[in-house]
Amino acid sequence: MLGFSFNPQKRFAELGEREILALAITLEEEDGRIYRDFAEGLRATYPASAKVFDDMAEEESGHRRMLIDLFRERFGEHIPLVRREDVRGFLRRKPIWLTQPLGLDAVRRRAEELEQETANFYREAAKQVTDAGIRKLLVDLAEIEADHASTAHQLEERHLTKSVRESEEKIAHRAFVLQYVQPGLAGLMDGSVSTLAPLFAAAFATGRSWDAFLVGMAASIGAGISMGFAEALSDDGSITGRGHPWMRGLVCGLMTTLGGLGHTLPFLIPNFHVATTLAVAVVLVELWAIAWVRARYMDTPFLQAAFQVVLGGVLVFVTGIVIGSA
């Protein structure tokens, strides 16, 4: 049997006052639940910020009660289910449960977007109704939603003291390092160093750029796949706080491949001596980048990091040349 999909969306201009109020109730309920999801997702790591979103959820509940009281007064007890997806013009929202783990800055930006969208809805809805009581409430709610940025700021001032902010910023920085910097750095180091030996061994053994390129591509992609799976299967992140394992694996695998491709791509140049010289220059840049990342995020003194990385790179590089020249 053939199936047909039908989208029964209505244009916003086609909504009556009853439908507008019902939609407003649904929006306030949805926003309140989103804020509670934010709070629950942040509570274990950022308890003070979670309290901010708890309070914002309570405010949305108050708005919903005001709308329900007015709806009952005008249209009775039954409130039809009018959802945002039933009306054209609303942006689709990615479910919160699909965006775990929640990042603190991302959540705050998302909250600002929600408030702005809801304020715009109330402004447009107020233009469309003729009932004086409904219009007044919609205008009032539009102003309240527009002021929520300052309200959120006041709530943050109340719950997020300077010491709490500093503590949460440290936690956020640590999470970023554990979830992205460490696996990315491990991949970059492995890809930049481990592929040197097979690449330059093939280069000096054959004296042909294309042969060296093929070996470098195979080594880079193979190392990326290996490191990606190794990182993803190392732990699930629940105890260590290192985040979703497959995200870490993806970061590690991509950076491993990138680290190997950096000094492999110059061998696309047919002139062997030019390609080799450029590849060596790229290796030096890669080793400097690794040392800088270690100094910037891993609290390793730059000179110490540079010495360790360069020493390891030189040993592998020399090994490749010796084997390739044998």
Coordinates of C-alpha atoms in Angstrom, one line a residue:
M1 CA 0.0 0.0 0.0
L2 CA 1.3 3.4 -0.9
G3 CA 1.6 5.9 2.0
F4 CA 1.1 9.6 1.7
S5 CA 2.2 12.2 4.2
F6 CA 0.0 15.2 4.8
N7 CA 1.2 18.3 6.7
P8 CA -1.9 20.0 8.3
Q9 CA 0.0 23.1 9.4
K10 CA -1.9 26.4 9.5
R11 CA -0.5 29.8 8.9
F12 CA -0.2 31.9 12.0
A13 CA -2.6 34.5 10.5
E14 CA -5.3 31.9 10.3
L15 CA -5.4 31.2 14.1
G16 CA -8.3 32.5 16.1
E17 CA -8.1 33.9 19.6
R18 CA -9.0 30.5 21.1
E19 CA -6.2 28.8 19.2
I20 CA -3.7 31.6 20.0
L21 CA -4.3 31.2 23.7
A22 CA -4.1 27.4 23.5
L23 CA -0.8 27.7 21.6
A24 CA 0.5 30.2 24.1
I25 CA -0.3 27.8 26.9
T26 CA 1.6 25.0 25.1
L27 CA 4.6 27.2 24.5
E28 CA 4.9 28.2 28.1
E29 CA 4.6 24.6 29.2
E30 CA 7.2 23.5 26.7
D31 CA 9.6 26.3 27.7
G32 CA 9.2 25.5 31.4
R33 CA 10.0 21.8 30.7
I34 CA 13.0 22.8 28.7
Y35 CA 14.3 25.0 31.5
R36 CA 13.8 22.1 33.9
D37 CA 15.7 19.8 31.6
F38 CA 18.5 22.4 31.5
A39 CA 18.5 22.5 35.3
E40 CA 18.6 18.7 35.6
G41 CA 21.4 18.4 33.0
L42 CA 23.5 21.0 34.8
R43 CA 22.7 20.0 38.4
A44 CA 25.4 17.5 39.1
T45 CA 28.2 19.7 37.7
Y46 CA 26.9 23.3 37.9
P47 CA 24.4 23.4 40.8
A48 CA 24.2 27.2 41.0
S49 CA 23.4 27.5 37.3
A50 CA 20.8 24.7 37.7
K51 CA 19.1 26.8 40.3
V52 CA 18.8 29.7 37.9
F53 CA 17.0 27.6 35.4
D54 CA 14.8 26.1 38.1
D55 CA 13.6 29.7 38.9
M56 CA 13.1 30.5 35.3
A57 CA 10.9 27.3 34.9
E58 CA 8.8 28.5 37.8
E59 CA 8.3 31.9 36.1
E60 CA 7.1 30.1 33.0
S61 CA 4.7 28.1 35.1
G62 CA 3.3 31.4 36.4
H63 CA 2.7 32.6 32.9
R64 CA 1.0 29.4 32.0
R65 CA -1.4 29.7 34.9
M66 CA -2.3 33.3 33.9
L67 CA -3.1 32.1 30.3
I68 CA -5.1 29.1 31.5
D69 CA -7.2 31.4 33.8
L70 CA -8.0 33.7 31.0
F71 CA -8.8 30.9 28.6
R72 CA -11.3 29.4 31.1
E73 CA -12.9 32.8 31.5
R74 CA -13.3 33.3 27.7
F75 CA -13.7 29.8 26.3
G76 CA -14.4 27.3 29.0
E77 CA -12.6 24.3 30.5
H78 CA -11.5 22.4 27.4
I79 CA -8.1 23.6 26.1
P80 CA -7.3 22.2 22.6
L81 CA -3.9 20.9 22.0
V82 CA -2.3 23.4 19.6
R83 CA 1.5 22.8 19.2
R84 CA 4.3 24.8 17.7
E85 CA 4.7 22.2 15.0
D86 CA 1.1 22.7 13.9
V87 CA 1.8 26.3 13.0
R88 CA 4.0 27.5 10.2
G89 CA 6.8 29.9 11.0
F90 CA 8.2 28.3 14.2
L91 CA 11.8 27.0 14.1
R92 CA 12.2 23.3 14.9
R93 CA 13.9 22.7 18.3
K94 CA 16.3 19.9 18.7
P95 CA 15.2 17.8 21.7
I96 CA 17.2 18.4 24.8
W97 CA 17.8 14.7 25.4
L98 CA 19.6 14.5 22.1
T99 CA 22.1 17.2 23.1
Q100 CA 23.6 15.7 26.2
P101 CA 26.0 16.5 27.8
L102 CA 24.9 20.1 28.2
G103 CA 27.5 22.8 27.9
L104 CA 27.0 25.8 30.2
D105 CA 27.5 28.5 27.6
A106 CA 25.5 26.7 25.0
V107 CA 22.6 26.4 27.5
R108 CA 22.6 30.1 28.3
R109 CA 22.6 31.0 24.6
R110 CA 19.8 28.6 24.0
A111 CA 17.7 30.1 26.8
E112 CA 18.2 33.6 25.3
E113 CA 17.0 32.3 21.9
L114 CA 13.9 30.7 23.6
E115 CA 13.0 34.0 25.3
Q116 CA 13.4 36.0 22.2
E117 CA 11.3 33.7 20.1
T118 CA 8.5 33.6 22.7
A119 CA 8.5 37.4 23.0
N120 CA 8.2 37.7 19.2
F121 CA 5.2 35.3 19.3
Y122 CA 3.4 37.3 21.9
R123 CA 4.0 40.6 19.9
E124 CA 2.6 39.1 16.7
A125 CA -0.3 37.4 18.6
A126 CA -1.3 40.7 20.2
K127 CA -1.7 42.3 16.8
Q128 CA -4.0 39.6 15.7
V129 CA -6.6 39.5 18.6
T130 CA -9.5 41.9 19.1
D131 CA -10.5 41.0 22.7
A132 CA -9.1 43.7 25.0
G133 CA -8.4 41.4 27.9
I134 CA -6.5 38.8 25.7
R135 CA -4.6 41.6 24.0
K136 CA -3.5 43.1 27.3
L137 CA -2.3 39.8 28.6
L138 CA -0.4 39.0 25.4
V139 CA 1.3 42.5 25.4
D140 CA 2.2 42.1 29.1
L141 CA 3.7 38.7 28.5
A142 CA 5.7 40.0 25.5
E143 CA 7.2 42.6 27.7
I144 CA 7.9 40.1 30.4
E145 CA 9.6 37.7 28.0
A146 CA 11.6 40.6 26.5
D147 CA 12.8 41.5 30.0
H148 CA 13.8 38.0 30.8
A149 CA 17.3 38.6 29.7
S150 CA 17.6 41.1 32.6
T151 CA 15.6 38.7 34.8
A152 CA 18.0 35.9 34.0
H153 CA 20.9 38.2 34.8
Q154 CA 19.3 39.1 38.2
L155 CA 18.9 35.4 38.9
E156 CA 22.5 34.7 38.0
E157 CA 23.6 37.6 40.3
R158 CA 21.6 36.0 43.1
H159 CA 22.8 32.4 42.6
L160 CA 26.1 32.8 40.8
T161 CA 28.5 34.6 43.1
K162 CA 32.0 35.4 42.0
S163 CA 33.5 32.3 43.7
V164 CA 30.7 30.1 42.2
R165 CA 31.4 31.5 38.7
E166 CA 35.1 30.8 39.0
S167 CA 34.4 27.3 40.2
E168 CA 32.0 26.6 37.4
E169 CA 34.4 28.1 34.8
K170 CA 37.2 25.8 36.1
I171 CA 34.9 22.8 35.8
A172 CA 33.9 23.8 32.3
H173 CA 37.5 24.3 31.3
R174 CA 38.4 20.9 32.8
A175 CA 35.5 19.2 30.9
F176 CA 36.7 20.8 27.7
V177 CA 40.2 19.6 28.2
L178 CA 39.1 16.0 29.1
Q179 CA 36.5 15.7 26.3
Y180 CA 38.3 17.4 23.4
V181 CA 41.8 18.6 24.0
Q182 CA 43.3 15.4 25.5
P183 CA 41.9 13.0 22.9
G184 CA 42.7 15.4 20.1
L185 CA 46.2 16.0 21.3
A186 CA 46.8 12.2 21.7
G187 CA 45.6 11.7 18.2
L188 CA 47.7 14.6 16.8
M189 CA 50.8 13.3 18.5
D190 CA 50.3 9.7 17.3
G191 CA 49.4 10.8 13.7
S192 CA 52.3 13.2 13.5
V193 CA 55.0 11.0 15.0
S194 CA 54.0 7.4 14.3
T195 CA 53.6 7.9 10.6
L196 CA 57.0 9.5 10.1
A197 CA 58.9 6.2 10.0
P198 CA 56.8 4.4 7.4
L199 CA 56.4 7.5 5.3
F200 CA 60.1 8.5 5.1
A201 CA 61.2 4.8 4.9
A202 CA 59.1 4.4 1.8
A203 CA 60.3 7.8 0.4
F204 CA 64.0 7.0 0.8
A205 CA 63.6 3.3 -0.2
T206 CA 61.9 4.1 -3.5
G207 CA 62.9 7.7 -4.2
R208 CA 59.4 8.2 -5.7
S209 CA 56.9 10.8 -4.3
W210 CA 53.9 8.8 -5.4
D211 CA 55.0 5.6 -3.5
A212 CA 55.7 7.7 -0.4
F213 CA 52.2 9.3 -0.7
L214 CA 50.4 6.0 -0.9
V215 CA 52.3 4.6 2.2
G216 CA 51.6 7.9 4.1
M217 CA 47.9 7.8 3.3
A218 CA 47.5 4.2 4.3
A219 CA 49.5 4.8 7.6
S220 CA 47.5 8.0 8.4
I221 CA 44.0 6.5 7.8
G222 CA 44.9 3.2 9.5
A223 CA 46.3 5.0 12.5
G224 CA 43.2 7.2 12.6
I225 CA 40.8 4.3 12.7
S226 CA 42.9 2.4 15.2
M227 CA 43.3 5.4 17.6
G228 CA 39.6 6.4 17.2
F229 CA 38.4 2.9 18.3
A230 CA 41.0 2.7 21.1
E231 CA 39.9 6.0 22.5
A232 CA 36.2 5.2 22.2
L233 CA 36.6 1.9 24.0
S234 CA 39.0 3.1 26.7
D235 CA 36.1 4.1 29.1
D236 CA 32.5 5.3 28.9
G237 CA 33.3 8.6 30.6
S238 CA 30.8 8.1 33.4
I239 CA 33.4 8.0 36.1
T240 CA 36.3 10.0 34.6
G241 CA 34.0 12.8 33.3
R242 CA 35.7 12.5 29.8
G243 CA 32.4 12.8 28.0
H244 CA 30.7 10.6 25.4
P245 CA 33.2 7.8 24.3
W246 CA 32.3 8.0 20.6
M247 CA 32.7 11.7 20.5
R248 CA 36.2 11.4 22.0
G249 CA 36.9 8.6 19.6
L250 CA 35.9 10.7 16.6
V251 CA 38.0 13.6 17.8
C252 CA 41.0 11.4 18.4
G253 CA 40.6 9.5 15.1
L254 CA 40.3 12.7 13.0
M255 CA 43.2 14.4 14.6
T256 CA 45.3 11.3 14.2
T257 CA 44.5 11.1 10.5
L258 CA 45.1 14.9 10.2
G259 CA 48.5 14.6 11.9
G260 CA 49.6 12.0 9.4
L261 CA 48.2 13.7 6.3
G262 CA 50.0 17.0 7.1
H263 CA 53.4 15.6 6.0
T264 CA 51.9 13.1 3.5
L265 CA 50.3 15.6 1.2
P266 CA 53.5 17.2 0.1
F267 CA 54.4 14.0 -1.7
L268 CA 51.8 14.8 -4.2
I269 CA 54.5 17.0 -5.7
P270 CA 56.3 14.9 -8.4
N271 CA 59.7 16.3 -7.6
F272 CA 61.0 14.0 -4.9
H273 CA 63.5 16.5 -3.4
V274 CA 61.0 19.4 -3.2
A275 CA 58.3 17.1 -1.7
T276 CA 60.7 15.8 0.9
T277 CA 61.9 19.3 1.9
L278 CA 58.3 20.5 2.2
A279 CA 57.3 17.4 4.2
V280 CA 60.1 18.0 6.7
A281 CA 59.0 21.6 7.1
V282 CA 55.4 20.5 7.8
V283 CA 56.7 18.1 10.4
L284 CA 58.5 20.9 12.2
V285 CA 55.2 22.9 12.2
E286 CA 53.3 19.9 13.5
L287 CA 55.7 19.3 16.3
W288 CA 55.6 23.0 17.3
A289 CA 51.8 22.9 17.3
I290 CA 51.8 19.9 19.6
A291 CA 54.2 21.6 22.0
W292 CA 52.1 24.7 22.0
V293 CA 48.9 22.8 22.8
R294 CA 50.6 20.9 25.6
A295 CA 51.9 24.2 27.1
R296 CA 48.5 25.9 26.6
Y297 CA 46.1 23.3 27.9
M298 CA 48.2 20.6 29.8
D299 CA 50.3 23.0 32.0
T300 CA 53.5 21.7 30.5
P301 CA 56.3 24.3 30.2
F302 CA 56.7 25.0 26.4
L303 CA 60.5 24.3 26.3
Q304 CA 59.9 21.0 28.1
A305 CA 57.0 20.1 25.8
A306 CA 59.0 21.1 22.7
F307 CA 62.0 19.1 23.8
Q308 CA 60.0 15.9 24.5
V309 CA 58.0 16.2 21.2
V310 CA 61.0 17.1 19.0
L311 CA 63.1 14.3 20.6
G312 CA 60.5 11.7 19.9
G313 CA 59.9 13.0 16.4
V314 CA 63.6 13.1 15.5
L315 CA 64.1 9.5 16.7
V316 CA 61.2 8.2 14.6
F317 CA 62.2 10.3 11.6
V318 CA 65.8 9.0 11.8
T319 CA 64.5 5.4 12.1
G320 CA 62.5 5.9 8.9
I321 CA 65.5 7.3 7.0
V322 CA 67.8 4.6 8.2
I323 CA 65.4 1.8 7.3
G324 CA 64.6 3.4 4.0
S325 CA 68.2 3.9 3.1
A326 CA 69.3 0.4 4.0

